[in-house]
Coordinates of C-alpha atoms and ligand atoms in Angstrom, one line a residue:
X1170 CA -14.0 32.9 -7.9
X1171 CA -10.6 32.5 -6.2
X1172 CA -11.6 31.6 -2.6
X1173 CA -14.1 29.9 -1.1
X1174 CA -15.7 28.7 2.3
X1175 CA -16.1 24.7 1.9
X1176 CA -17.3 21.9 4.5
X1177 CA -15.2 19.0 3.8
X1178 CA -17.5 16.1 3.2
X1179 CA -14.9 12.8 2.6
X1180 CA -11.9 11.6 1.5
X1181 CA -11.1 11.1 -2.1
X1182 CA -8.3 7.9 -3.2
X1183 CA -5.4 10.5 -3.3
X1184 CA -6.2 11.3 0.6
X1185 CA -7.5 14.8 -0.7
X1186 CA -10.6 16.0 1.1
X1187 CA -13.4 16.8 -1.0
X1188 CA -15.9 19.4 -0.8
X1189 CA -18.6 20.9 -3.4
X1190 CA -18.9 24.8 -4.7
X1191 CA -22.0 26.1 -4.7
X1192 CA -22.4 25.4 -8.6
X1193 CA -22.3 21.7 -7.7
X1194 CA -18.5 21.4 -9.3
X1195 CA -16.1 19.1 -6.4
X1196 CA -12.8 20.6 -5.0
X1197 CA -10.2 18.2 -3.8
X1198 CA -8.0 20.1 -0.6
X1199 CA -5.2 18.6 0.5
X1200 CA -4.5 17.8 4.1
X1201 CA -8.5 18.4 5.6
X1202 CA -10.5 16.0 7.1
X1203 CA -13.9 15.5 7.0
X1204 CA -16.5 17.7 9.0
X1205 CA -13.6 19.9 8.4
X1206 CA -14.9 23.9 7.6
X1207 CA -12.1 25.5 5.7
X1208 CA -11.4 28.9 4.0
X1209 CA -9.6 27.9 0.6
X1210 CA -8.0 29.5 -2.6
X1211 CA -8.5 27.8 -5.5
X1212 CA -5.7 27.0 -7.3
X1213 CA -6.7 25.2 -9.9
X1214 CA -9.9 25.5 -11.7
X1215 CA -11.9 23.4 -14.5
X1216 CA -15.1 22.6 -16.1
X1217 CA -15.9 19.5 -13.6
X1218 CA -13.8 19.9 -10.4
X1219 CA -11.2 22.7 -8.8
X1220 CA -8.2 21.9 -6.9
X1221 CA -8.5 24.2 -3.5
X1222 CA -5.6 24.8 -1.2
X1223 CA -6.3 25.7 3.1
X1224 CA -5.7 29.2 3.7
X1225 CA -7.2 28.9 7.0
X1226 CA -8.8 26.0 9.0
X1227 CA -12.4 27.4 10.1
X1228 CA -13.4 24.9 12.2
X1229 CA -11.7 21.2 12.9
X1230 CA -14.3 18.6 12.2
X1231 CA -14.5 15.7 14.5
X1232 CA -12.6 13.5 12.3
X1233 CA -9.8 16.1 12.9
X1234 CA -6.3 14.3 14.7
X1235 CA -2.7 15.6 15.8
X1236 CA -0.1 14.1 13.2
X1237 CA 2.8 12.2 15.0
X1238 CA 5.1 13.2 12.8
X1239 CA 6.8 16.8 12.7
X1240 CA 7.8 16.2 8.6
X1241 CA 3.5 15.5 8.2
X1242 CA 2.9 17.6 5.5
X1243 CA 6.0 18.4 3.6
X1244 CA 7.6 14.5 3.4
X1245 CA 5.7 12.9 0.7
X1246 CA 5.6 9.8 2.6
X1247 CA 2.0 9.9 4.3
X1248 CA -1.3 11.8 3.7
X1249 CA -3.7 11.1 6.4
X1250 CA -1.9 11.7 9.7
X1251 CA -4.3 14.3 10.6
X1252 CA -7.3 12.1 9.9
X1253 CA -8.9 10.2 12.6
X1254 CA -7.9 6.0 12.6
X1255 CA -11.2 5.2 12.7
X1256 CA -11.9 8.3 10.0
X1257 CA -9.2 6.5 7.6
X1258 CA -10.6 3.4 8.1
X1259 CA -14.6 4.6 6.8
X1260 CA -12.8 6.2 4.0
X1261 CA -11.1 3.5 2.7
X1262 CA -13.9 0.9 3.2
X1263 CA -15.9 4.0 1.0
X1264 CA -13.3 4.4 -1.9
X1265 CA -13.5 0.7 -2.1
X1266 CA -16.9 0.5 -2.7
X1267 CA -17.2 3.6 -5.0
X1268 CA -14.3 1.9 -7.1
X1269 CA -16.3 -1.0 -7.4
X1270 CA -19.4 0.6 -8.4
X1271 CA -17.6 3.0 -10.8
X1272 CA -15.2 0.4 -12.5
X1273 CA -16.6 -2.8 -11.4
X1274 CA -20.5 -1.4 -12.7
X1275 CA -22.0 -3.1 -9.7
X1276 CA -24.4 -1.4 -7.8
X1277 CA -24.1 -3.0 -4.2
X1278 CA -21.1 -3.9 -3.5
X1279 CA -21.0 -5.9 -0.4
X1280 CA -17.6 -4.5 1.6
X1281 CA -17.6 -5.1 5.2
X1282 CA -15.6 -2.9 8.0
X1283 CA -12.2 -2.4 6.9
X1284 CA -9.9 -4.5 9.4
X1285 CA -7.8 -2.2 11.7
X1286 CA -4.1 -2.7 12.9
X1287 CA -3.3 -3.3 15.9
X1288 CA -1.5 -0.1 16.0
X1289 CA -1.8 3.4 13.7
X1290 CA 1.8 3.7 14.7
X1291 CA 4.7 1.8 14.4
X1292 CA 3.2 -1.0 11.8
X1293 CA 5.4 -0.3 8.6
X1294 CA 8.1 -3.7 8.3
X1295 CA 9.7 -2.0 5.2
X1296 CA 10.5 1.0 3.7
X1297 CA 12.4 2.8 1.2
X1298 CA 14.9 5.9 1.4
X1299 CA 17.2 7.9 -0.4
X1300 CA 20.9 8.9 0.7
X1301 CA 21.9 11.8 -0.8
X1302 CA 24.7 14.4 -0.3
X1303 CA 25.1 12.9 3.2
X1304 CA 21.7 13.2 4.8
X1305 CA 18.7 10.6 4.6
X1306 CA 15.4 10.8 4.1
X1307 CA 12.1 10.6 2.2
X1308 CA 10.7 12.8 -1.2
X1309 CA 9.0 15.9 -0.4
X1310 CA 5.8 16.1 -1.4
X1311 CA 5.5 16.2 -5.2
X1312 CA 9.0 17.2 -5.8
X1313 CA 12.0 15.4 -6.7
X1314 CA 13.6 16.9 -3.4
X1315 CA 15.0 15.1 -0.5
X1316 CA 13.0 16.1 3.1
X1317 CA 15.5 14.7 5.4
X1318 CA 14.3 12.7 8.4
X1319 CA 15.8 10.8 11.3
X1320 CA 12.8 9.2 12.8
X1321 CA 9.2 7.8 11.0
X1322 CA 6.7 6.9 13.4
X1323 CA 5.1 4.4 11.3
X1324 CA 8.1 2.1 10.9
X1325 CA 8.1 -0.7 13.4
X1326 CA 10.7 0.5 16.3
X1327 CA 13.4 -1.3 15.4
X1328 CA 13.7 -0.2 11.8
X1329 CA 12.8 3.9 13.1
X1330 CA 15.7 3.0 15.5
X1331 CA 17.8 1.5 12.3
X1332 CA 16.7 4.9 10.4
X1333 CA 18.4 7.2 12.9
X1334 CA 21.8 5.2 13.3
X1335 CA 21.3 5.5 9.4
X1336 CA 20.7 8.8 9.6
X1337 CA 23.2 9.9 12.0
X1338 CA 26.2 8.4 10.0
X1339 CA 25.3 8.7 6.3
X1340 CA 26.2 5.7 4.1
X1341 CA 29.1 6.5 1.3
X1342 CA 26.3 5.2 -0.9
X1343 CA 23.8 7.4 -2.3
X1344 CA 20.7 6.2 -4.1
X1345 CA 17.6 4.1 -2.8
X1346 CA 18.1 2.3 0.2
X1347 CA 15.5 -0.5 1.4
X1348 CA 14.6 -1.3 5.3
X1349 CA 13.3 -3.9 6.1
X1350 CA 12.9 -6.3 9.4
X1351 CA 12.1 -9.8 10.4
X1352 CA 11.6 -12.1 13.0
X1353 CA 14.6 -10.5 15.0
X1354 CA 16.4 -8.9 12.3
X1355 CA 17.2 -5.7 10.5
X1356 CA 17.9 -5.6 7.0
X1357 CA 19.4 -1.8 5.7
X1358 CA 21.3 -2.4 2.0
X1359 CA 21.1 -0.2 -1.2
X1360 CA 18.2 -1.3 -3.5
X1361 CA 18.4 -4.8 -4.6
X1362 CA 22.2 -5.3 -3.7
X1363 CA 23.1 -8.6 -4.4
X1364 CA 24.2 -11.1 -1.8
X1365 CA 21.6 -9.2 0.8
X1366 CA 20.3 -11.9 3.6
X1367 CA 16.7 -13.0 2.9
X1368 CA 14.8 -11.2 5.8
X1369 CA 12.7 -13.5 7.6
X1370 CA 8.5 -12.6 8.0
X1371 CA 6.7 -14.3 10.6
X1372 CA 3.4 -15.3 9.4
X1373 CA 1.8 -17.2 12.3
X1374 CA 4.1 -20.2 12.8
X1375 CA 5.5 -20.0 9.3
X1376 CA 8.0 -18.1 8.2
X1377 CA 8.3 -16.7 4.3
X1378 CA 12.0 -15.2 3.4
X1379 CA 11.9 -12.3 1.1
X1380 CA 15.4 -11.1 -0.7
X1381 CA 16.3 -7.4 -1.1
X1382 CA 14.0 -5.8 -3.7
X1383 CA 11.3 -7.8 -3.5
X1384 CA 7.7 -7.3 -2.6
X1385 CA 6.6 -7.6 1.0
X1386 CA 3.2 -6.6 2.5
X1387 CA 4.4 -3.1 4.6
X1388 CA 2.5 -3.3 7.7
X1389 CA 3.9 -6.1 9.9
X1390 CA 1.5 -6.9 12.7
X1391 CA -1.4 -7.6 10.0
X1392 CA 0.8 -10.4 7.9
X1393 CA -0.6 -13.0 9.6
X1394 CA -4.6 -11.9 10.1
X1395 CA -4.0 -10.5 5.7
X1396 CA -3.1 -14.0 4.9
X1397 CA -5.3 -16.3 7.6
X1398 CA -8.6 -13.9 6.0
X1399 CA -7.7 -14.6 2.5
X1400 CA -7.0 -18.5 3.4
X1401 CA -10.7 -18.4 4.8
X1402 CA -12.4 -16.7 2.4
X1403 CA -10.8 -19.2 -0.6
X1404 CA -11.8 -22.0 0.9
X1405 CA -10.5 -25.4 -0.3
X1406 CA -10.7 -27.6 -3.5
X1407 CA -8.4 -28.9 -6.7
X1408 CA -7.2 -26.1 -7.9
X1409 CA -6.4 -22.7 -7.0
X1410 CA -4.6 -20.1 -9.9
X1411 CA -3.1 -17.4 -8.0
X1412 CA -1.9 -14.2 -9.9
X1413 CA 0.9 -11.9 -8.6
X1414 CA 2.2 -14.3 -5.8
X1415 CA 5.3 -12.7 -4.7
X1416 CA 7.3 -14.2 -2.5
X1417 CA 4.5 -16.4 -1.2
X1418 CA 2.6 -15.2 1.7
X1419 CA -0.3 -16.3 0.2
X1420 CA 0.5 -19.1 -1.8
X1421 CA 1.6 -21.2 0.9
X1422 CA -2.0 -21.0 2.4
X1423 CA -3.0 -21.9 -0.3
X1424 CA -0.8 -24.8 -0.9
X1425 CA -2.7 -26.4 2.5
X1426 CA -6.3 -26.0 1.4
X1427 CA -5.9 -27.2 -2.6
X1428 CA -4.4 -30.0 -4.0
X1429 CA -2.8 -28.1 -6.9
X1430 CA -1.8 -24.5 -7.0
X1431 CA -0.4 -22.7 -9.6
X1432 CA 1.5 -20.0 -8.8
X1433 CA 2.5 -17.1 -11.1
X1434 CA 5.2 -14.1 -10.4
X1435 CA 6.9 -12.1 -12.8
X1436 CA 10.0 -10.7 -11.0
X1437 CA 12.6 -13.9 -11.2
X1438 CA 14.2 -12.7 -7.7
X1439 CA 10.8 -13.2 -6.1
X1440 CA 10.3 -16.3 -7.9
X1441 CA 13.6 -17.6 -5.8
X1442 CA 11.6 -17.0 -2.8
X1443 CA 9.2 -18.4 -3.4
X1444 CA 10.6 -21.9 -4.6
X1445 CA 12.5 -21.6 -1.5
X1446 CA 9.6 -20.9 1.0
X1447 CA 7.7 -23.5 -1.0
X1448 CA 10.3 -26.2 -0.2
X1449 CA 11.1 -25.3 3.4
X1450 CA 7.1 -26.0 4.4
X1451 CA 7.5 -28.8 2.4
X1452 CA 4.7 -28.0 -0.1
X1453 CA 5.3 -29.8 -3.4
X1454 CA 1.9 -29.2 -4.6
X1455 CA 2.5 -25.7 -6.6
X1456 CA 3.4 -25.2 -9.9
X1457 CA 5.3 -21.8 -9.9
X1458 CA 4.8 -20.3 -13.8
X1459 CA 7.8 -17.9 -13.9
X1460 CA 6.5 -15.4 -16.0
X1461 CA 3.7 -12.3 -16.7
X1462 CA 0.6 -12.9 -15.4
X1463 CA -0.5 -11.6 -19.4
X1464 CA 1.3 -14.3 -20.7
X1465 CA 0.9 -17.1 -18.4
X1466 CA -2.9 -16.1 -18.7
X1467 CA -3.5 -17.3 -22.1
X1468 CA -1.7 -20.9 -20.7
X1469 CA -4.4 -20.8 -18.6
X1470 CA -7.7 -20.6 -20.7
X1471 CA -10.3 -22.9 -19.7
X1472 CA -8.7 -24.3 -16.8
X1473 CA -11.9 -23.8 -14.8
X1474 CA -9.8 -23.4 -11.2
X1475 CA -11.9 -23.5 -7.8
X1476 CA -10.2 -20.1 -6.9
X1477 CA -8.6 -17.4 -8.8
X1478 CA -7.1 -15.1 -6.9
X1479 CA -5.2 -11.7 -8.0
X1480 CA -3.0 -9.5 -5.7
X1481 CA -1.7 -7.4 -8.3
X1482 CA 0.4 -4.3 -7.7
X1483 CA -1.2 -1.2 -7.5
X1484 CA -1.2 -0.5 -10.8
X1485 CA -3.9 -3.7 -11.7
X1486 CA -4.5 -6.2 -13.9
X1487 CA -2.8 -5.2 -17.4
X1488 CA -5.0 -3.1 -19.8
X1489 CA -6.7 -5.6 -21.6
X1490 CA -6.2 -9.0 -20.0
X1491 CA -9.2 -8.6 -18.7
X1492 CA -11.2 -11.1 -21.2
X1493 CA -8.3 -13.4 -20.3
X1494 CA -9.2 -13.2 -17.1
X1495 CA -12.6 -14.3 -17.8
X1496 CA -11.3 -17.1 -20.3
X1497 CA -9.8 -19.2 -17.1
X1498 CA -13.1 -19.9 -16.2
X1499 CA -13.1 -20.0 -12.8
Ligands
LIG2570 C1 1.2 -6.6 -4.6 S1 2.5 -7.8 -4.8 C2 1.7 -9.2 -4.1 C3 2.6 -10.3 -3.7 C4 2.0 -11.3 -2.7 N1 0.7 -11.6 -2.9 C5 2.2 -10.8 -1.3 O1 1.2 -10.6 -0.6 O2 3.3 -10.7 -0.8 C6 2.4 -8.0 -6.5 C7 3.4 -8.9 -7.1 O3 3.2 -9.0 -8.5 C8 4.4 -9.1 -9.2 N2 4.1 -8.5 -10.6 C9 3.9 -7.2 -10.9 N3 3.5 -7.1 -12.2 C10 3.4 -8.4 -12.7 C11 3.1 -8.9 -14.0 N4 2.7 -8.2 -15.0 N5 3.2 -10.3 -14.1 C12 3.6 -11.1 -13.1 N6 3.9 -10.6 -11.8 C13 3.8 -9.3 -11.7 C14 5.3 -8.2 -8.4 O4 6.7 -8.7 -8.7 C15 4.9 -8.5 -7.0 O5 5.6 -9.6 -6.5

């Protein structure tokens, strides 16, 4: 069988949509949306699942929505601009709980309704694009290729407006650039480059400096409701261990509800930041542990914490710390 006639019925964790064959086997196809009827060619076959690709959209499902962006579908940058908000927001409140009950071996996870941004549009703070032989842009989809662009839609405005002065006079410098903003300000510098101001996040009525290279939260207008949620949900007490901490954002919550945090971040630039954001709220109560969280874990054996909180990247918790994990005892 080469081609087949599918309903799509979700959306899988890549952003593929998913559908079933008659024999029961699942077919991921890219760029459909649920309720979606599609007329695909199969592209890639197996004994469990097949890989289908749209040679003709049937009927649009009422999760169906017009992209914003004219590069949707060949930048690699986004995968769900044809998908409903509301649509995007089921589906990742559903992958959640599916990776929970598949990795996590509980049966009912409790998720609620995934938070929404204030906007679907215009959200990202930061982003990351390549310079090369004088034009701008993001990758193209799975491929090493540049897909030049002068505007993104989902970059707050006045980093889409810093992306078209970029993009309308071309750096000498090739390579990665980062874009980032702050309260006020525009940061555009090649990867990392040292001496590159600290931009400045607004987090309610703190503020929480993050240098060139290091890891900020990308969508802007939720900073402050990500990090008020996660000071609610931890409560207060003694002690709090928090894993990954970055640059702070949610360290210095946590600073105010415990009377000892300890703190650890393995990249030493974001460690910087976070002694200095530390210090300028005047928070002396965090002990910052300047190394892997798979070192610094077996430190913290048997501490028995109030809270233990993890924000790792997306990659997770290192293969095989997870009985360290357990050994804090929290
Ligand atoms: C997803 S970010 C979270 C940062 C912070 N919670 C925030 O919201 O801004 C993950 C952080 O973990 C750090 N990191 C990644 N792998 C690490 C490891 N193995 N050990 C320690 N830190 C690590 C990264 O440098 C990054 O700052």
């Amino acid at each position: 069988m080469s081609r087949a006639e599918l309903r799509i019925e979700s959306l899988a964790a890549g952003g593929d949509g998913v559908a079933h064959l008659p024999d029961g086997r699942v077919v991921f196809v890219p760029f459909t949306a649920p309720g979606d009827l599609v007329r695909v060619r199969l592209v890639d076959t197996r004994a469990r699942f097949a890989r289908g690709r749209v040679e003709e959209l049937l009927e649009a499902g009422p999760a169906r929505a017009l992209p914003a962006c004219p590069a949707f579908g060949s930048c690699g940058g986004c995968t769900w601009q044809h998908v409903d908000y509301a649509a995007q927001l089921e589906a990742k409140r559903r992958i959640l709980c599916d990776a929970i009950r598949r990795i996590g071996g509980l049966d009912e996870p409790q998720v609620g309704p995934v938070m929404p941004s204030p906007s679907e549009y215009a959200y990202r703070g930061r982003t990351r694009v390549r310079v090369e032989g004088g034009r701008v842009g993001y990758l193209r989809r799975r491929s090493h290729a540049l897909c030049a662009v002068s505007r993104c839609p989902v970059l707050v405005p006045e980093l889409d407006q810093r992306l078209r002065e970029l993009a309308a006079h071309p750096p000498q410098r090739e390579g990665e650039w980062e874009l980032a903003s702050g309260s006020g300000e525009v940061r555009a510098t090649p990867l990392g480059a040292p001496g590159a101001a600290r931009i400045r996040l607004e987090v309610g009525d703190r503020r929480i400096g993050v240098s060139s290279g290091v890891f900020a939260q990308s969508n802007a207008l939720m900073l402050d409701a990500l990090a008020s949620r996660v000071g609610e949900a931890a409560g207060c007490g003694e002690l709090a261990v928090e894993l990954y901490a970055g640059a702070g954002l949610l360290t210095v919550g946590l600073a105010e509800r415990f009377d000892r945090v300890v703190a650890v971040e393995g990249d030493l630039t974001a460690v910087g930041d976070l002694r200095a954001n530390l210090a300028e709220a005047g928070l002396d109560g965090v002990e910052v542990l300047a190394e892997s969280v798979e070192r610094a874990l077996g430190g913290l054996a048997g501490c028995s914490p109030d809270l233990l909180l993890l924000d790792p990247p997306r990659s997770g918790l290192a293969r095989g710390s997870a009985d360290a994990l357990a050994a804090v005892g929290a």
